């Protein structure tokens, strides 16, 4: 590259470049390149007379590349965690003598094929695959790509029961299809979140996928129809199990003759409320619980 720089040092006038040229004087002869491939014909070019526009290598010989759609690749990831049963298959559109080299996860193999190639029993990971080939006359440039073998995610389930105890919300991940068994009834869903209606009493919940190795999620949810009071007889502390029943609750304790012993308001979200019976005389008491859908009076014996 030659650069001409012109400076106009005279003020208040203009100018123009009318002509500019270089004279180059050299010795020797120009090296010939009759086929115009950029490789000199007098020794470096091993393939003289290549057609115009053909890609050549440093020796001036044509470069043969596989067509962009010559290979079809199919990958199968592991069916389950640690199964090491992943695989991939290569199908060539044009049949010729191919050589494939696979490197990764401690594997380094080189094998030949003409149309189809399949490699099985692969663990999770990334494999570098390189293919070259020849049609008996021309050798094609090597093509390389990565094959990634994955494994399924573990089944993940989180559940939350509504404050009124009427519904359970499940958040799911790890599969495309989930099998949910609620009290013996099968529900299938592809959603990552589902709301289930619960019944009073014991609810059995089981979540699985179509892959047994992903595990099974089991949970038992107890929704009492009425509060469960224990221990009865009581010595010092009486517990009232409410399950997921909404609060607030009004709880009153009466003696057997009808006298009000205590009255309390409970506004917490705890599923169990404790009452203090320490210091009360032995005998029969009545515990009245009211709030929301709960209305009942229960006999309690104090030792």
mmCIF file of N, CA and C in Angstrom, residues 161-271:
data_model
loop_
_atom_site.group_PDB
_atom_site.id
_atom_site.type_symbol
_atom_site.label_atom_id
_atom_site.label_comp_id
_atom_site.label_asym_id
_atom_site.label_seq_id
_atom_site.Cartn_x
_atom_site.Cartn_y
_atom_site.Cartn_z
ATOM 1 N N UNK A 161 -50.594 -26.501 51.549
ATOM 2 C CA UNK A 161 -52.022 -26.654 51.795
ATOM 3 C C UNK A 161 -52.604 -25.296 52.140
ATOM 4 N N UNK A 162 -53.742 -24.975 51.548
ATOM 5 C CA UNK A 162 -54.396 -23.696 51.808
ATOM 6 C C UNK A 162 -54.803 -23.605 53.271
ATOM 7 N N UNK A 163 -54.982 -22.365 53.746
ATOM 8 C CA UNK A 163 -55.301 -22.161 55.163
ATOM 9 C C UNK A 163 -56.620 -22.813 55.556
ATOM 10 N N UNK A 164 -57.554 -22.899 54.639
ATOM 11 C CA UNK A 164 -58.828 -23.510 54.983
ATOM 12 C C UNK A 164 -58.786 -25.031 54.868
ATOM 13 N N UNK A 165 -57.638 -25.579 54.442
ATOM 14 C CA UNK A 165 -57.487 -27.021 54.372
ATOM 15 C C UNK A 165 -58.253 -27.675 53.251
ATOM 16 N N UNK A 166 -58.771 -26.914 52.319
ATOM 17 C CA UNK A 166 -59.606 -27.492 51.265
ATOM 18 C C UNK A 166 -58.826 -27.843 50.013
ATOM 19 N N UNK A 167 -57.640 -27.256 49.841
ATOM 20 C CA UNK A 167 -56.885 -27.487 48.612
ATOM 21 C C UNK A 167 -55.390 -27.612 48.903
ATOM 22 N N UNK A 168 -54.713 -28.328 48.014
ATOM 23 C CA UNK A 168 -53.260 -28.437 48.053
ATOM 24 C C UNK A 168 -52.710 -27.947 46.722
ATOM 25 N N UNK A 169 -51.649 -27.149 46.778
ATOM 26 C CA UNK A 169 -51.005 -26.623 45.579
ATOM 27 C C UNK A 169 -49.664 -27.338 45.422
ATOM 28 N N UNK A 170 -49.472 -28.010 44.270
ATOM 29 C CA UNK A 170 -48.234 -28.730 43.992
ATOM 30 C C UNK A 170 -47.428 -27.981 42.945
ATOM 31 N N UNK A 171 -46.141 -27.822 43.209
ATOM 32 C CA UNK A 171 -45.206 -27.272 42.241
ATOM 33 C C UNK A 171 -44.287 -28.390 41.791
ATOM 34 N N UNK A 172 -44.227 -28.652 40.471
ATOM 35 C CA UNK A 172 -43.581 -29.838 39.930
ATOM 36 C C UNK A 172 -42.477 -29.459 38.949
ATOM 37 N N UNK A 173 -41.411 -30.261 38.924
ATOM 38 C CA UNK A 173 -40.352 -30.086 37.932
ATOM 39 C C UNK A 173 -39.611 -31.404 37.778
ATOM 40 N N UNK A 174 -38.897 -31.530 36.636
ATOM 41 C CA UNK A 174 -38.095 -32.725 36.400
ATOM 42 C C UNK A 174 -38.611 -33.615 35.301
ATOM 43 N N UNK A 175 -39.800 -33.331 34.737
ATOM 44 C CA UNK A 175 -40.357 -34.170 33.678
ATOM 45 C C UNK A 175 -41.353 -33.357 32.864
ATOM 46 N N UNK A 176 -41.763 -33.923 31.734
ATOM 47 C CA UNK A 176 -42.788 -33.279 30.914
ATOM 48 C C UNK A 176 -44.188 -33.744 31.312
ATOM 49 N N UNK A 177 -44.290 -34.981 31.820
ATOM 50 C CA UNK A 177 -45.583 -35.528 32.218
ATOM 51 C C UNK A 177 -45.471 -36.059 33.640
ATOM 52 N N UNK A 178 -46.438 -35.664 34.491
ATOM 53 C CA UNK A 178 -46.452 -36.081 35.890
ATOM 54 C C UNK A 178 -47.700 -36.924 36.152
ATOM 55 N N UNK A 179 -47.518 -38.023 36.897
ATOM 56 C CA UNK A 179 -48.617 -38.884 37.315
ATOM 57 C C UNK A 179 -48.904 -38.614 38.784
ATOM 58 N N UNK A 180 -50.094 -38.119 39.088
ATOM 59 C CA UNK A 180 -50.467 -37.758 40.454
ATOM 60 C C UNK A 180 -51.602 -38.675 40.903
ATOM 61 N N UNK A 181 -51.389 -39.347 42.034
ATOM 62 C CA UNK A 181 -52.433 -40.172 42.634
ATOM 63 C C UNK A 181 -52.884 -39.501 43.932
ATOM 64 N N UNK A 182 -54.136 -39.071 43.961
ATOM 65 C CA UNK A 182 -54.709 -38.460 45.147
ATOM 66 C C UNK A 182 -55.869 -39.319 45.613
ATOM 67 N N UNK A 183 -55.674 -39.943 46.770
ATOM 68 C CA UNK A 183 -56.702 -40.821 47.344
ATOM 69 C C UNK A 183 -57.125 -41.901 46.354
ATOM 70 N N UNK A 184 -56.128 -42.445 45.608
ATOM 71 C CA UNK A 184 -56.404 -43.528 44.679
ATOM 72 C C UNK A 184 -56.839 -43.100 43.305
ATOM 73 N N UNK A 185 -57.060 -41.821 43.074
ATOM 74 C CA UNK A 185 -57.483 -41.320 41.766
ATOM 75 C C UNK A 185 -56.275 -40.782 41.000
ATOM 76 N N UNK A 186 -56.127 -41.217 39.743
ATOM 77 C CA UNK A 186 -54.981 -40.827 38.930
ATOM 78 C C UNK A 186 -55.277 -39.544 38.158
ATOM 79 N N UNK A 187 -54.333 -38.610 38.242
ATOM 80 C CA UNK A 187 -54.397 -37.356 37.502
ATOM 81 C C UNK A 187 -53.071 -37.202 36.780
ATOM 82 N N UNK A 188 -53.109 -36.934 35.471
ATOM 83 C CA UNK A 188 -51.905 -36.695 34.689
ATOM 84 C C UNK A 188 -51.888 -35.239 34.225
ATOM 85 N N UNK A 189 -50.724 -34.639 34.337
ATOM 86 C CA UNK A 189 -50.616 -33.229 33.961
ATOM 87 C C UNK A 189 -49.231 -32.946 33.405
ATOM 88 N N UNK A 190 -49.165 -31.984 32.497
ATOM 89 C CA UNK A 190 -47.895 -31.480 31.984
ATOM 90 C C UNK A 190 -47.567 -30.122 32.584
ATOM 91 N N UNK A 191 -48.445 -29.624 33.442
ATOM 92 C CA UNK A 191 -48.258 -28.307 34.051
ATOM 93 C C UNK A 191 -47.250 -28.390 35.191
ATOM 94 N N UNK A 192 -46.542 -27.294 35.411
ATOM 95 C CA UNK A 192 -45.585 -27.239 36.518
ATOM 96 C C UNK A 192 -46.256 -26.890 37.836
ATOM 97 N N UNK A 193 -47.552 -26.554 37.809
ATOM 98 C CA UNK A 193 -48.285 -26.254 39.046
ATOM 99 C C UNK A 193 -49.722 -26.727 38.889
ATOM 100 N N UNK A 194 -50.240 -27.359 39.927
ATOM 101 C CA UNK A 194 -51.603 -27.879 39.880
ATOM 102 C C UNK A 194 -52.239 -27.718 41.256
ATOM 103 N N UNK A 195 -53.541 -27.445 41.272
ATOM 104 C CA UNK A 195 -54.299 -27.292 42.517
ATOM 105 C C UNK A 195 -55.214 -28.505 42.665
ATOM 106 N N UNK A 196 -55.156 -29.153 43.837
ATOM 107 C CA UNK A 196 -55.936 -30.354 44.102
ATOM 108 C C UNK A 196 -56.915 -30.099 45.240
ATOM 109 N N UNK A 197 -58.126 -30.629 45.110
ATOM 110 C CA UNK A 197 -59.126 -30.525 46.169
ATOM 111 C C UNK A 197 -58.923 -31.656 47.171
ATOM 112 N N UNK A 198 -58.875 -31.298 48.445
ATOM 113 C CA UNK A 198 -58.679 -32.269 49.512
ATOM 114 C C UNK A 198 -59.999 -32.592 50.179
ATOM 115 N N UNK A 199 -60.041 -33.745 50.836
ATOM 116 C CA UNK A 199 -61.219 -34.151 51.590
ATOM 117 C C UNK A 199 -60.899 -34.103 53.076
ATOM 118 N N UNK A 200 -61.924 -34.094 53.893
ATOM 119 C CA UNK A 200 -61.722 -34.172 55.334
ATOM 120 C C UNK A 200 -61.245 -35.579 55.682
ATOM 121 N N UNK A 201 -60.322 -35.626 56.616
ATOM 122 C CA UNK A 201 -59.727 -36.896 56.990
ATOM 123 C C UNK A 201 -58.351 -37.040 56.387
ATOM 124 N N UNK A 202 -57.936 -38.270 56.089
ATOM 125 C CA UNK A 202 -56.601 -38.557 55.581
ATOM 126 C C UNK A 202 -56.583 -38.517 54.060
ATOM 127 N N UNK A 203 -55.664 -37.731 53.500
ATOM 128 C CA UNK A 203 -55.471 -37.647 52.063
ATOM 129 C C UNK A 203 -54.097 -38.236 51.732
ATOM 130 N N UNK A 204 -54.067 -39.224 50.831
ATOM 131 C CA UNK A 204 -52.805 -39.822 50.400
ATOM 132 C C UNK A 204 -52.444 -39.252 49.037
ATOM 133 N N UNK A 205 -51.204 -38.781 48.926
ATOM 134 C CA UNK A 205 -50.739 -38.122 47.714
ATOM 135 C C UNK A 205 -49.460 -38.790 47.242
ATOM 136 N N UNK A 206 -49.415 -39.141 45.956
ATOM 137 C CA UNK A 206 -48.237 -39.753 45.372
ATOM 138 C C UNK A 206 -48.010 -39.131 43.995
ATOM 139 N N UNK A 207 -46.741 -38.733 43.734
ATOM 140 C CA UNK A 207 -46.385 -38.132 42.448
ATOM 141 C C UNK A 207 -45.223 -38.927 41.859
ATOM 142 N N UNK A 208 -45.332 -39.281 40.577
ATOM 143 C CA UNK A 208 -44.289 -40.009 39.874
ATOM 144 C C UNK A 208 -44.247 -39.547 38.418
ATOM 145 N N UNK A 209 -43.271 -40.050 37.675
ATOM 146 C CA UNK A 209 -43.154 -39.787 36.244
ATOM 147 C C UNK A 209 -43.152 -41.126 35.511
ATOM 148 N N UNK A 210 -42.989 -41.066 34.204
ATOM 149 C CA UNK A 210 -42.922 -42.303 33.424
ATOM 150 C C UNK A 210 -41.561 -42.976 33.519
ATOM 151 N N UNK A 211 -40.605 -42.330 34.215
ATOM 152 C CA UNK A 211 -39.290 -42.924 34.455
ATOM 153 C C UNK A 211 -39.201 -43.322 35.919
ATOM 154 N N UNK A 212 -39.286 -44.608 36.248
ATOM 155 C CA UNK A 212 -39.277 -45.032 37.653
ATOM 156 C C UNK A 212 -38.043 -44.578 38.412
ATOM 157 N N UNK A 213 -36.905 -44.433 37.683
ATOM 158 C CA UNK A 213 -35.669 -44.083 38.383
ATOM 159 C C UNK A 213 -35.670 -42.649 38.881
ATOM 160 N N UNK A 214 -36.628 -41.837 38.465
ATOM 161 C CA UNK A 214 -36.681 -40.461 38.956
ATOM 162 C C UNK A 214 -37.228 -40.376 40.377
ATOM 163 N N UNK A 215 -37.739 -41.485 40.868
ATOM 164 C CA UNK A 215 -38.233 -41.502 42.235
ATOM 165 C C UNK A 215 -39.730 -41.229 42.324
ATOM 166 N N UNK A 216 -40.245 -41.375 43.546
ATOM 167 C CA UNK A 216 -41.670 -41.174 43.824
ATOM 168 C C UNK A 216 -41.795 -40.255 45.031
ATOM 169 N N UNK A 217 -42.695 -39.295 44.924
ATOM 170 C CA UNK A 217 -42.974 -38.376 46.039
ATOM 171 C C UNK A 217 -44.237 -38.849 46.740
ATOM 172 N N UNK A 218 -44.145 -39.092 48.056
ATOM 173 C CA UNK A 218 -45.285 -39.541 48.862
ATOM 174 C C UNK A 218 -45.543 -38.537 49.973
ATOM 175 N N UNK A 219 -46.809 -38.265 50.217
ATOM 176 C CA UNK A 219 -47.176 -37.370 51.317
ATOM 177 C C UNK A 219 -48.578 -37.740 51.804
ATOM 178 N N UNK A 220 -48.768 -37.625 53.095
ATOM 179 C CA UNK A 220 -50.089 -37.826 53.705
ATOM 180 C C UNK A 220 -50.517 -36.518 54.356
ATOM 181 N N UNK A 221 -51.698 -36.042 53.977
ATOM 182 C CA UNK A 221 -52.230 -34.791 54.511
ATOM 183 C C UNK A 221 -53.508 -35.116 55.278
ATOM 184 N N UNK A 222 -53.521 -34.755 56.556
ATOM 185 C CA UNK A 222 -54.696 -35.024 57.386
ATOM 186 C C UNK A 222 -55.483 -33.738 57.604
ATOM 187 N N UNK A 223 -56.739 -33.752 57.187
ATOM 188 C CA UNK A 223 -57.636 -32.616 57.369
ATOM 189 C C UNK A 223 -58.751 -33.071 58.298
ATOM 190 N N UNK A 224 -58.703 -32.702 59.570
ATOM 191 C CA UNK A 224 -59.718 -33.198 60.512
ATOM 192 C C UNK A 224 -61.088 -32.585 60.237
ATOM 193 N N UNK A 225 -62.117 -33.422 60.329
ATOM 194 C CA UNK A 225 -63.486 -32.908 60.200
ATOM 195 C C UNK A 225 -63.843 -32.056 61.411
ATOM 196 N N UNK A 226 -63.359 -32.452 62.575
ATOM 197 C CA UNK A 226 -63.559 -31.694 63.812
ATOM 198 C C UNK A 226 -62.212 -31.637 64.512
ATOM 199 N N UNK A 227 -62.005 -30.717 65.428
ATOM 200 C CA UNK A 227 -60.731 -30.681 66.139
ATOM 201 C C UNK A 227 -60.469 -31.980 66.889
ATOM 202 N N UNK A 228 -59.193 -32.345 66.966
ATOM 203 C CA UNK A 228 -58.760 -33.515 67.731
ATOM 204 C C UNK A 228 -58.150 -33.015 69.030
ATOM 205 N N UNK A 229 -58.729 -33.456 70.148
ATOM 206 C CA UNK A 229 -58.287 -32.980 71.469
ATOM 207 C C UNK A 229 -57.541 -34.110 72.169
ATOM 208 N N UNK A 230 -56.339 -33.815 72.664
ATOM 209 C CA UNK A 230 -55.505 -34.839 73.310
ATOM 210 C C UNK A 230 -54.515 -34.135 74.229
ATOM 211 N N UNK A 231 -53.978 -34.812 75.264
ATOM 212 C CA UNK A 231 -54.439 -36.110 75.760
ATOM 213 C C UNK A 231 -55.722 -35.945 76.572
ATOM 214 N N UNK A 232 -56.468 -36.955 76.623
ATOM 215 C CA UNK A 232 -57.718 -36.933 77.390
ATOM 216 C C UNK A 232 -57.893 -38.301 78.060
ATOM 217 N N UNK A 233 -57.705 -38.363 79.369
ATOM 218 C CA UNK A 233 -57.579 -37.301 80.372
ATOM 219 C C UNK A 233 -56.291 -36.486 80.230
ATOM 220 N N UNK A 234 -56.341 -35.239 80.754
ATOM 221 C CA UNK A 234 -55.224 -34.334 80.690
ATOM 222 C C UNK A 234 -54.670 -34.110 82.083
ATOM 223 N N UNK A 235 -53.360 -33.892 82.177
ATOM 224 C CA UNK A 235 -52.725 -33.599 83.463
ATOM 225 C C UNK A 235 -52.403 -32.112 83.555
ATOM 226 N N UNK A 236 -51.655 -31.594 82.582
ATOM 227 C CA UNK A 236 -51.278 -30.190 82.622
ATOM 228 C C UNK A 236 -51.628 -29.441 81.337
ATOM 229 N N UNK A 237 -51.291 -30.015 80.164
ATOM 230 C CA UNK A 237 -51.474 -29.307 78.890
ATOM 231 C C UNK A 237 -52.421 -30.092 77.982
ATOM 232 N N UNK A 238 -53.439 -29.374 77.494
ATOM 233 C CA UNK A 238 -54.388 -29.962 76.556
ATOM 234 C C UNK A 238 -54.102 -29.392 75.159
ATOM 235 N N UNK A 239 -53.958 -30.275 74.183
ATOM 236 C CA UNK A 239 -53.666 -29.864 72.812
ATOM 237 C C UNK A 239 -54.924 -30.002 71.953
ATOM 238 N N UNK A 240 -55.135 -29.003 71.091
ATOM 239 C CA UNK A 240 -56.257 -29.030 70.150
ATOM 240 C C UNK A 240 -55.667 -28.965 68.755
ATOM 241 N N UNK A 241 -55.761 -30.082 68.048
ATOM 242 C CA UNK A 241 -55.220 -30.147 66.691
ATOM 243 C C UNK A 241 -56.301 -29.718 65.705
ATOM 244 N N UNK A 242 -55.991 -28.691 64.913
ATOM 245 C CA UNK A 242 -56.965 -28.128 63.987
ATOM 246 C C UNK A 242 -56.647 -28.466 62.529
ATOM 247 N N UNK A 243 -55.499 -29.068 62.263
ATOM 248 C CA UNK A 243 -55.115 -29.317 60.880
ATOM 249 C C UNK A 243 -54.849 -28.007 60.177
ATOM 250 N N UNK A 244 -55.420 -27.835 59.002
ATOM 251 C CA UNK A 244 -55.228 -26.616 58.219
ATOM 252 C C UNK A 244 -56.425 -25.674 58.319
ATOM 253 N N UNK A 245 -57.225 -25.820 59.394
ATOM 254 C CA UNK A 245 -58.418 -25.005 59.535
ATOM 255 C C UNK A 245 -58.059 -23.537 59.738
ATOM 256 N N UNK A 246 -58.798 -22.670 59.078
ATOM 257 C CA UNK A 246 -58.531 -21.239 59.192
ATOM 258 C C UNK A 246 -58.911 -20.733 60.572
ATOM 259 N N UNK A 247 -58.250 -19.705 61.017
ATOM 260 C CA UNK A 247 -58.519 -19.028 62.282
ATOM 261 C C UNK A 247 -59.073 -17.653 61.940
ATOM 262 N N UNK A 248 -59.632 -16.874 62.865
ATOM 263 C CA UNK A 248 -59.529 -16.976 64.333
ATOM 264 C C UNK A 248 -60.545 -17.948 64.941
ATOM 265 N N UNK A 249 -60.198 -18.373 66.170
ATOM 266 C CA UNK A 249 -61.056 -19.274 66.933
ATOM 267 C C UNK A 249 -61.302 -18.697 68.325
ATOM 268 N N UNK A 250 -62.476 -18.963 68.813
ATOM 269 C CA UNK A 250 -62.825 -18.617 70.192
ATOM 270 C C UNK A 250 -62.897 -19.922 70.972
ATOM 271 N N UNK A 251 -62.055 -20.051 72.021
ATOM 272 C CA UNK A 251 -61.998 -21.285 72.800
ATOM 273 C C UNK A 251 -62.321 -20.955 74.259
ATOM 274 N N UNK A 252 -63.365 -21.610 74.777
ATOM 275 C CA UNK A 252 -63.793 -21.389 76.168
ATOM 276 C C UNK A 252 -63.770 -22.714 76.917
ATOM 277 N N UNK A 253 -63.355 -22.638 78.205
ATOM 278 C CA UNK A 253 -63.315 -23.822 79.069
ATOM 279 C C UNK A 253 -64.312 -23.608 80.215
ATOM 280 N N UNK A 254 -65.209 -24.598 80.396
ATOM 281 C CA UNK A 254 -66.235 -24.528 81.434
ATOM 282 C C UNK A 254 -66.065 -25.698 82.398
ATOM 283 N N UNK A 255 -66.376 -25.415 83.663
ATOM 284 C CA UNK A 255 -66.416 -26.494 84.653
ATOM 285 C C UNK A 255 -67.690 -27.311 84.446
ATOM 286 N N UNK A 256 -67.783 -28.442 85.131
ATOM 287 C CA UNK A 256 -68.939 -29.324 84.949
ATOM 288 C C UNK A 256 -70.239 -28.671 85.411
ATOM 289 N N UNK A 257 -70.150 -27.665 86.326
ATOM 290 C CA UNK A 257 -71.357 -26.990 86.798
ATOM 291 C C UNK A 257 -71.710 -25.773 85.947
ATOM 292 N N UNK A 258 -70.972 -25.560 84.820
ATOM 293 C CA UNK A 258 -71.295 -24.472 83.912
ATOM 294 C C UNK A 258 -70.488 -23.214 84.128
ATOM 295 N N UNK A 259 -69.624 -23.174 85.145
ATOM 296 C CA UNK A 259 -68.825 -21.975 85.400
ATOM 297 C C UNK A 259 -67.760 -21.806 84.297
ATOM 298 N N UNK A 260 -67.585 -20.554 83.839
ATOM 299 C CA UNK A 260 -66.565 -20.256 82.836
ATOM 300 C C UNK A 260 -65.198 -20.213 83.508
ATOM 301 N N UNK A 261 -64.309 -21.068 83.088
ATOM 302 C CA UNK A 261 -62.958 -21.107 83.672
ATOM 303 C C UNK A 261 -62.017 -20.162 82.910
ATOM 304 N N UNK A 262 -62.075 -20.200 81.575
ATOM 305 C CA UNK A 262 -61.204 -19.332 80.768
ATOM 306 C C UNK A 262 -61.798 -19.200 79.367
ATOM 307 N N UNK A 263 -61.407 -18.091 78.706
ATOM 308 C CA UNK A 263 -61.822 -17.870 77.317
ATOM 309 C C UNK A 263 -60.650 -17.204 76.591
ATOM 310 N N UNK A 264 -60.338 -17.730 75.407
ATOM 311 C CA UNK A 264 -59.178 -17.237 74.668
ATOM 312 C C UNK A 264 -59.535 -17.074 73.189
ATOM 313 N N UNK A 265 -58.898 -16.071 72.566
ATOM 314 C CA UNK A 265 -58.993 -15.872 71.128
ATOM 315 C C UNK A 265 -57.650 -16.289 70.503
ATOM 316 N N UNK A 266 -57.708 -17.108 69.471
ATOM 317 C CA UNK A 266 -56.491 -17.574 68.804
ATOM 318 C C UNK A 266 -56.530 -17.129 67.345
ATOM 319 N N UNK A 267 -55.543 -16.315 66.975
ATOM 320 C CA UNK A 267 -55.485 -15.791 65.614
ATOM 321 C C UNK A 267 -54.250 -16.272 64.853
ATOM 322 N N UNK A 268 -53.537 -17.250 65.394
ATOM 323 C CA UNK A 268 -52.318 -17.717 64.727
ATOM 324 C C UNK A 268 -52.673 -18.718 63.636
ATOM 325 N N UNK A 269 -51.693 -19.025 62.808
ATOM 326 C CA UNK A 269 -51.883 -20.006 61.744
ATOM 327 C C UNK A 269 -51.354 -21.378 62.130
ATOM 328 N N UNK A 270 -51.096 -21.583 63.407
ATOM 329 C CA UNK A 270 -50.596 -22.877 63.850
ATOM 330 C C UNK A 270 -51.713 -23.912 63.797
ATOM 331 N N UNK A 271 -51.307 -25.162 63.487
ATOM 332 C CA UNK A 271 -52.323 -26.204 63.378
ATOM 333 C C UNK A 271 -52.672 -26.817 64.724
#
